[in-house]
Amino acid sequence: MIRTIVWNEFVHEQENDLVRSIYPEGIHATIAEALAKDRGIVASTAVMPEEEHGLTAERLAETDVLIWWGHKAHGRVDDAVVERVVQRVWEGMGLIVLHSGHFSKPFKRLMGTPCSLRWREAGERERMWAINRSHPILAGLPGRIELPNEEMYGEPFLVPEPMETVLISWFEGGEVFRSGLTWQRGAGRIFYFRPGHETYPTYHDGTVQQILRNAVHWAKNPAPAWSDISDAPNVPVEQAPEKIEVKGGSLHRPGEEGYR
Amino acid sequence: MIRTIVWNEFVHEQENDLVRSIYPEGIHATIAEALAKDRGIVASTAVMPEEEHGLTAERLAETDVLIWWGHKAHGRVDDAVVERVVQRVWEGMGLIVLHSGHFSKPFKRLMGTPCSLRWREAGERERMWAINRSHPILAGLPGRIELPNEEMYGEPFLVPEPMETVLISWFEGGEVFRSGLTWQRGAGRIFYFRPGHETYPTYHDGTVQQILRNAVHWAKNPAPAWSDISDAPNVPVEQAPEKIEVKGGSLHRPGEEGYR
Amino acid sequence: MIRTIVWNEFVHEQENDLVRSIYPEGIHATIAEALAKDRGIVASTAVMPEEEHGLTAERLAETDVLIWWGHKAHGRVDDAVVERVVQRVWEGMGLIVLHSGHFSKPFKRLMGTPCSLRWREAGERERMWAINRSHPILAGLPGRIELPNEEMYGEPFLVPEPMETVLISWFEGGEVFRSGLTWQRGAGRIFYFRPGHETYPTYHDGTVQQILRNAVHWAKNPAPAWSDISDAPNVPVEQAPEKIEVKGGSLHRPGEEGYR
Amino acid sequence: MIRTIVWNEFVHEQENDLVRSIYPEGIHATIAEALAKDRGIVASTAVMPEEEHGLTAERLAETDVLIWWGHKAHGRVDDAVVERVVQRVWEGMGLIVLHSGHFSKPFKRLMGTPCSLRWREAGERERMWAINRSHPILAGLPGRIELPNEEMYGEPFLVPEPMETVLISWFEGGEVFRSGLTWQRGAGRIFYFRPGHETYPTYHDGTVQQILRNAVHWAKNPAPAWSDISDAPNVPVEQAPEKIEVKGGSLHRPGEEGYR
């Protein structure tokens, strides 16, 4: 069983009638329901208003894959929670970042780049093309996926070169965008998936739902959490794999911690 | 002419007799002198005690490549200066991070990973092997470079997969380390170079000096600064490359800024 | 069940007493036995003397992962069989290339580089360091793996930048080598694993055997074979996703095949 | 001075009136003229009908960057010449592959993948988007480049993940394509550039010409040719960087060559 949390800032659904009409229980609820159709996935949700945004250390420690949707409230996400999420990704938790989550704090933190792009809200047609149609994230899906109405995101998308370019989008208005990208960071796998503007029913689409389920399977790292991944341990001379003797001067006293 | 700043926290040289004896004017001075042997490089220096650490917006705007040495005082580097450096790298400024700079704030910020490693201060022999001996950073140098005494850094080194693995080190005590790695982030090129522990005269070594000069040439991006790289501009419907009409609902009013 | 073939040229074991004493049934038999300890793997073998080297189209079509060991007889492998193997990798068959297989025809063909390296047969100590200890290929294994006697392979290893550097080796004689590397080619995953010189009992080592089993799991692509991956189909104007009209001159008549 | 050869199979211009009307002297002549506008570039040409296709070992040895245009006659290119070109790329010669050259023998050989794609000859509009507008290949150019009439190439394009995705194309008929991609192979840099169908005047376009000039500068490796890059030299025990003694059995007699 893959343990997931679908996280949503849960703001638009409460402030905007159109969004609420599409996602009456919240985007997170619709996505979680889609994930739960897969008997190998345990889908839970968390939203910003919960204490610690619903992402306590205990809960994250028991999470295999985190799905992130945010837009209007990126700035209100607590930095301590962000660091906790980032650390868990390094330890091996998978992370799926959706649509406007390109500007979310955890994603920007993990990319180390601006994560900027161009955009237009015109409900235009988007057509995603598979670069590798045999990629696990596209299992069972055609090499060409159309969404009748979506927000346009246009290149340049300021992220590091990905491990794999999985999908590239064509937009009716003339732009292109790398809509499905993967990265490895520490022991964690990251998938960015472009579609999902809140004013269109994208997460009700069966193909989009299948991509999310596939991505959850892909993002799970079955290895035990690499919990000391951020440590920089000293290897004392007497524990060196090969026998050596100290030469030259030293800065640190034996057993002293390194600087950070 | 390539305009460079050699930045140094400049702490050990004032607190530690051994380090001062090796670098009486500071590590930055030795490196700047080495760079200045190249008539195509303008070498200047900056140290932490200066106002804004010597890295004002004006000065960074006129800098092509920044070289960073820090160790004991990473935590004392001002976050506003770090963000400024990071933004300039995205815009196209080259960055060369040296040795213990693996834990510096700008490097960790740009990598989005722990940047951790293992270490041992035993003055052991380090032998660096060129993976691509025709790489510009190794111009004029042999494929095998030895340093008689260095601190050991051991894998795993927690950084993203690089654009290129340029050098890998063998250590007398039995470890290995990817000692020369490159990344592209936005318009900026980044080179991490491992050697340079402050208790050994590494930056007085002619081969090391040549690598630094080569890296400065490699890291310079001659393109004009990409100063709006972090912007996410709206492309209004009437400016779409292809003529389209708005369909479906919208969240933003015409001309409204996106959320961040 | 993952269907595998362990392929061996099977020459040294018949010509050299030392090799035969270590692998009396052939290297392939030892490896297949090791794989078969995993109940999820079906291990079969094939050797060069068989018709079509034991790699008929029918058999490859039913193979998920091919393991390749060759050394002395690279030049005697039939080019038609090589193309068949390569095509199957593109379609999704995993390929694990062992040790001296770095110079095998299928590997060179898939890499597009010289695949050269330096070597020394001195039975020296090899120590492999995990770069990502949470990688599926290292499941259940320590981050440091020692082999008491191995042939040395030294960098530069002339292969394309890998998708992931999984292991780097330290050698007693002073060299380093990227001992575990992955690539994606078409729908197929490739893993190169360095150890396995025929004069040492490397494939009898439990840790090496575990790496091979792990690699089989990692290399399997569950997607159906991408059998038309090498085709370059014309998309007629009337089947374009968007309605367009022909403009300008054409070279091909409607329905004509492209040139190759 | 960068020494270039613009190579063309030179078939369509002699067999097809339309192509001849656009490129009366051949595509190679138009491109060479465009390169020669840059005073740092020495532009020469070679065509298939010449002896050894105009690509003798002597001439290639004095070439920094080779530009390749072919389409109808890929199959008639001599394999010995192909191997010679490939070896020179490994040694450090830059290679720029144009349009239908995706199926040329040297490109397929260097990629190790099918290099297949989808296509449509309808003279539709192509719009190329810069992913990194500060890349040297795009120096002085806008982030959006339009060609009024081009052949469509559609993804999936079966090549290895590139070092950098420089350009992605949008097509009027609804497809997308990675139109500018870079790879490093050995000491050589490779750039694939999509536009240039022979029935449209693409190489007369000023922006396209600037991209070609820029790419020539980018592709040149100033290092001396790495002429022994395909060798796999033995490192005798007595020349090991660290003093070692032979342990265990050996296959090779001292001084014997390795197998290939």
XYZ file of C-alpha atoms in Angstrom, chain C:
260
model
C 7.524 -12.866 -13.168
C 10.469 -11.180 -14.846
C 11.784 -13.231 -17.760
C 15.550 -12.939 -18.090
C 18.318 -14.335 -20.260
C 21.865 -14.436 -18.933
C 24.040 -14.342 -22.043
C 27.687 -15.409 -22.006
C 30.161 -15.811 -24.816
C 31.352 -18.887 -22.862
C 34.918 -18.932 -24.149
C 37.277 -18.425 -21.208
C 35.637 -21.171 -19.173
C 36.581 -23.652 -21.899
C 40.031 -22.354 -22.729
C 41.418 -21.341 -19.364
C 41.868 -23.665 -16.390
C 41.726 -20.919 -13.811
C 38.446 -19.518 -15.110
C 36.956 -22.997 -15.398
C 37.903 -23.747 -11.824
C 35.924 -20.711 -10.667
C 32.976 -21.094 -13.026
C 32.891 -24.784 -13.964
C 29.449 -24.487 -15.599
C 30.180 -21.076 -17.067
C 29.674 -17.566 -15.736
C 26.131 -17.585 -17.102
C 25.196 -20.586 -14.981
C 26.457 -18.966 -11.799
C 24.617 -15.745 -12.500
C 21.406 -17.506 -13.515
C 21.520 -19.484 -10.299
C 21.918 -16.276 -8.355
C 18.941 -14.681 -10.112
C 16.777 -17.738 -9.561
C 17.038 -17.258 -5.805
C 14.521 -14.481 -6.382
C 11.102 -16.067 -6.901
C 10.012 -13.128 -9.034
C 12.712 -13.841 -11.622
C 12.741 -16.545 -14.289
C 16.390 -17.069 -15.172
C 17.420 -18.689 -18.428
C 20.767 -18.687 -20.212
C 22.126 -18.415 -23.713
C 25.668 -18.753 -25.023
C 27.444 -17.739 -28.181
C 27.833 -21.199 -29.711
C 24.070 -21.670 -29.909
C 22.343 -20.916 -33.183
C 21.844 -17.170 -33.515
C 23.806 -17.064 -30.241
C 20.648 -18.295 -28.537
C 19.020 -14.944 -29.128
C 16.343 -15.578 -31.711
C 13.699 -12.975 -32.386
C 11.105 -15.201 -30.766
C 13.094 -15.611 -27.601
C 13.998 -11.940 -27.274
C 10.341 -11.035 -27.771
C 9.584 -12.961 -24.605
C 12.444 -11.529 -22.580
C 12.081 -8.681 -20.092
C 15.722 -8.249 -19.146
C 18.918 -9.422 -20.845
C 22.197 -9.734 -18.909
C 25.333 -9.637 -21.072
C 28.789 -10.994 -20.288
C 31.422 -11.037 -23.050
C 35.142 -10.385 -23.364
C 37.345 -12.289 -25.763
C 34.821 -12.902 -28.516
C 33.114 -9.515 -28.946
C 34.144 -9.474 -32.579
C 32.524 -12.824 -33.282
C 29.033 -11.732 -32.248
C 26.820 -11.557 -35.311
C 25.780 -8.051 -36.317
C 22.234 -9.128 -37.108
C 21.824 -10.435 -33.570
C 23.264 -7.203 -32.216
C 20.718 -5.114 -34.126
C 17.967 -7.374 -32.852
C 19.083 -6.907 -29.257
C 19.379 -3.167 -29.702
C 15.902 -2.912 -31.236
C 14.462 -4.874 -28.308
C 16.113 -2.528 -25.823
C 14.529 0.419 -27.615
C 11.187 -1.374 -27.424
C 11.520 -1.764 -23.674
C 13.697 -4.774 -22.840
C 16.072 -4.023 -19.975
C 19.796 -4.591 -20.511
C 22.420 -5.226 -17.841
C 25.947 -5.073 -19.197
C 28.652 -6.624 -17.067
C 32.335 -5.820 -16.741
C 34.218 -6.437 -20.025
C 30.872 -6.118 -21.784
C 31.773 -2.405 -21.941
C 33.322 -3.296 -25.324
C 30.490 -5.561 -26.457
C 28.751 -4.678 -29.692
C 25.283 -4.067 -28.197
C 26.633 -1.725 -25.532
C 28.810 0.295 -27.914
C 25.899 0.473 -30.338
C 23.539 1.818 -27.667
C 26.009 4.279 -26.181
C 27.298 5.794 -29.435
C 30.673 6.414 -27.768
C 34.010 4.540 -27.663
C 33.244 2.891 -24.269
C 37.001 2.770 -23.687
C 38.755 2.794 -20.312
C 42.127 1.879 -18.685
C 42.709 -1.515 -17.034
C 45.117 -3.563 -14.929
C 44.865 -7.213 -13.962
C 46.453 -7.314 -10.521
C 43.772 -8.712 -8.256
C 43.706 -5.516 -6.269
C 41.083 -4.406 -3.756
C 38.011 -2.595 -5.099
C 35.693 -0.585 -2.901
C 32.413 0.626 -4.409
C 30.689 3.628 -2.874
C 26.961 4.221 -3.265
C 26.083 7.673 -4.570
C 22.385 7.119 -3.875
C 22.095 4.363 -1.319
C 18.282 4.455 -1.648
C 18.423 3.572 -5.353
C 16.402 0.396 -6.129
C 19.545 -1.242 -7.516
C 21.105 -1.030 -4.040
C 18.062 -2.185 -2.073
C 19.089 -3.902 1.125
C 22.772 -3.228 0.623
C 25.304 -1.118 2.515
C 26.654 2.121 1.073
C 30.149 0.632 0.849
C 30.911 -2.624 -0.874
C 34.347 -4.266 -0.959
C 35.717 -6.884 -3.303
C 39.088 -8.304 -2.196
C 40.391 -9.041 -5.696
C 39.322 -7.462 -8.936
C 40.671 -6.216 -12.201
C 41.121 -2.448 -12.177
C 39.128 -0.301 -14.592
C 40.134 3.349 -14.564
C 38.581 6.592 -15.760
C 38.044 8.100 -18.203
C 35.246 5.712 -19.152
C 34.015 6.998 -22.497
C 30.243 6.751 -22.183
C 27.525 9.434 -22.377
C 26.630 11.234 -19.145
C 24.394 8.719 -17.377
C 20.874 9.231 -16.097
C 22.235 8.285 -12.655
C 25.652 7.574 -11.214
C 24.837 4.796 -8.750
C 28.291 3.522 -7.740
C 31.878 4.778 -7.924
C 34.833 2.481 -7.287
C 38.091 3.112 -5.456
C 41.031 0.887 -6.422
C 44.025 -0.071 -4.338
C 46.374 0.968 -7.135
C 45.118 4.538 -7.180
C 42.365 4.759 -9.801
C 38.630 5.469 -9.680
C 35.780 4.282 -11.888
C 32.052 4.884 -12.233
C 31.052 1.283 -11.545
C 27.294 1.519 -11.682
C 25.657 3.727 -14.287
C 22.144 3.902 -15.721
C 20.768 5.157 -19.028
C 17.356 5.245 -20.674
C 17.299 4.503 -24.418
C 13.877 4.523 -26.033
C 11.655 2.493 -23.722
C 14.580 0.470 -22.409
C 16.640 0.845 -19.278
C 20.334 0.038 -19.297
C 22.574 -0.655 -16.306
C 26.320 -1.044 -16.595
C 27.908 -2.867 -13.660
C 31.686 -2.980 -13.566
C 32.827 -5.928 -11.415
C 33.153 -9.448 -12.720
C 36.595 -10.287 -14.060
C 36.656 -13.966 -14.938
C 39.764 -14.811 -12.916
C 38.161 -13.844 -9.593
C 35.039 -15.341 -7.964
C 33.097 -12.073 -8.122
C 29.765 -13.544 -9.213
C 29.854 -15.904 -6.252
C 29.764 -12.874 -3.944
C 26.429 -12.453 -2.177
C 26.371 -8.678 -2.448
C 27.155 -8.754 -6.158
C 24.389 -11.292 -6.625
C 21.941 -9.040 -4.787
C 22.873 -6.112 -7.022
C 22.165 -8.238 -10.080
C 18.769 -9.309 -8.768
C 17.915 -5.721 -7.858
C 19.035 -4.521 -11.273
C 16.769 -7.037 -12.986
C 13.791 -5.628 -11.111
C 14.841 -2.063 -11.882
C 15.429 -2.741 -15.582
C 12.093 -4.354 -16.298
C 9.673 -2.079 -18.127
C 6.141 -3.428 -17.607
C 4.786 -1.464 -20.590
C 3.919 -3.460 -23.720
C 6.754 -3.560 -26.259
C 6.976 -0.314 -28.221
C 7.344 -2.311 -31.399
C 7.010 0.548 -33.900
C 9.502 2.757 -32.088
C 11.778 2.981 -35.123
C 9.006 3.977 -37.524
C 8.675 7.524 -38.790
C 5.055 7.709 -39.874
C 3.642 10.451 -42.026
C 0.725 12.318 -40.474
C -1.474 13.256 -43.436
C -2.845 16.775 -43.540
C -6.385 15.555 -43.066
C -5.323 13.761 -39.875
C -3.534 16.727 -38.334
C -4.824 17.364 -34.808
C -5.717 20.913 -35.864
C -7.398 21.718 -39.173
C -4.832 23.105 -41.596
C -4.496 23.601 -45.315
C -1.426 22.804 -47.338
C 0.772 25.787 -48.133
C 3.888 25.909 -50.272
C 5.514 23.155 -52.276
C 5.959 19.526 -51.372
C 8.484 16.849 -52.105
C 6.521 13.767 -51.264
C 3.369 12.571 -52.964
C 0.466 11.920 -50.598
C 0.937 8.574 -48.881
C 4.570 8.260 -49.898
C 7.033 6.916 -47.334
C 9.769 9.110 -45.893
C 13.427 8.543 -46.773
C 15.772 6.687 -44.455
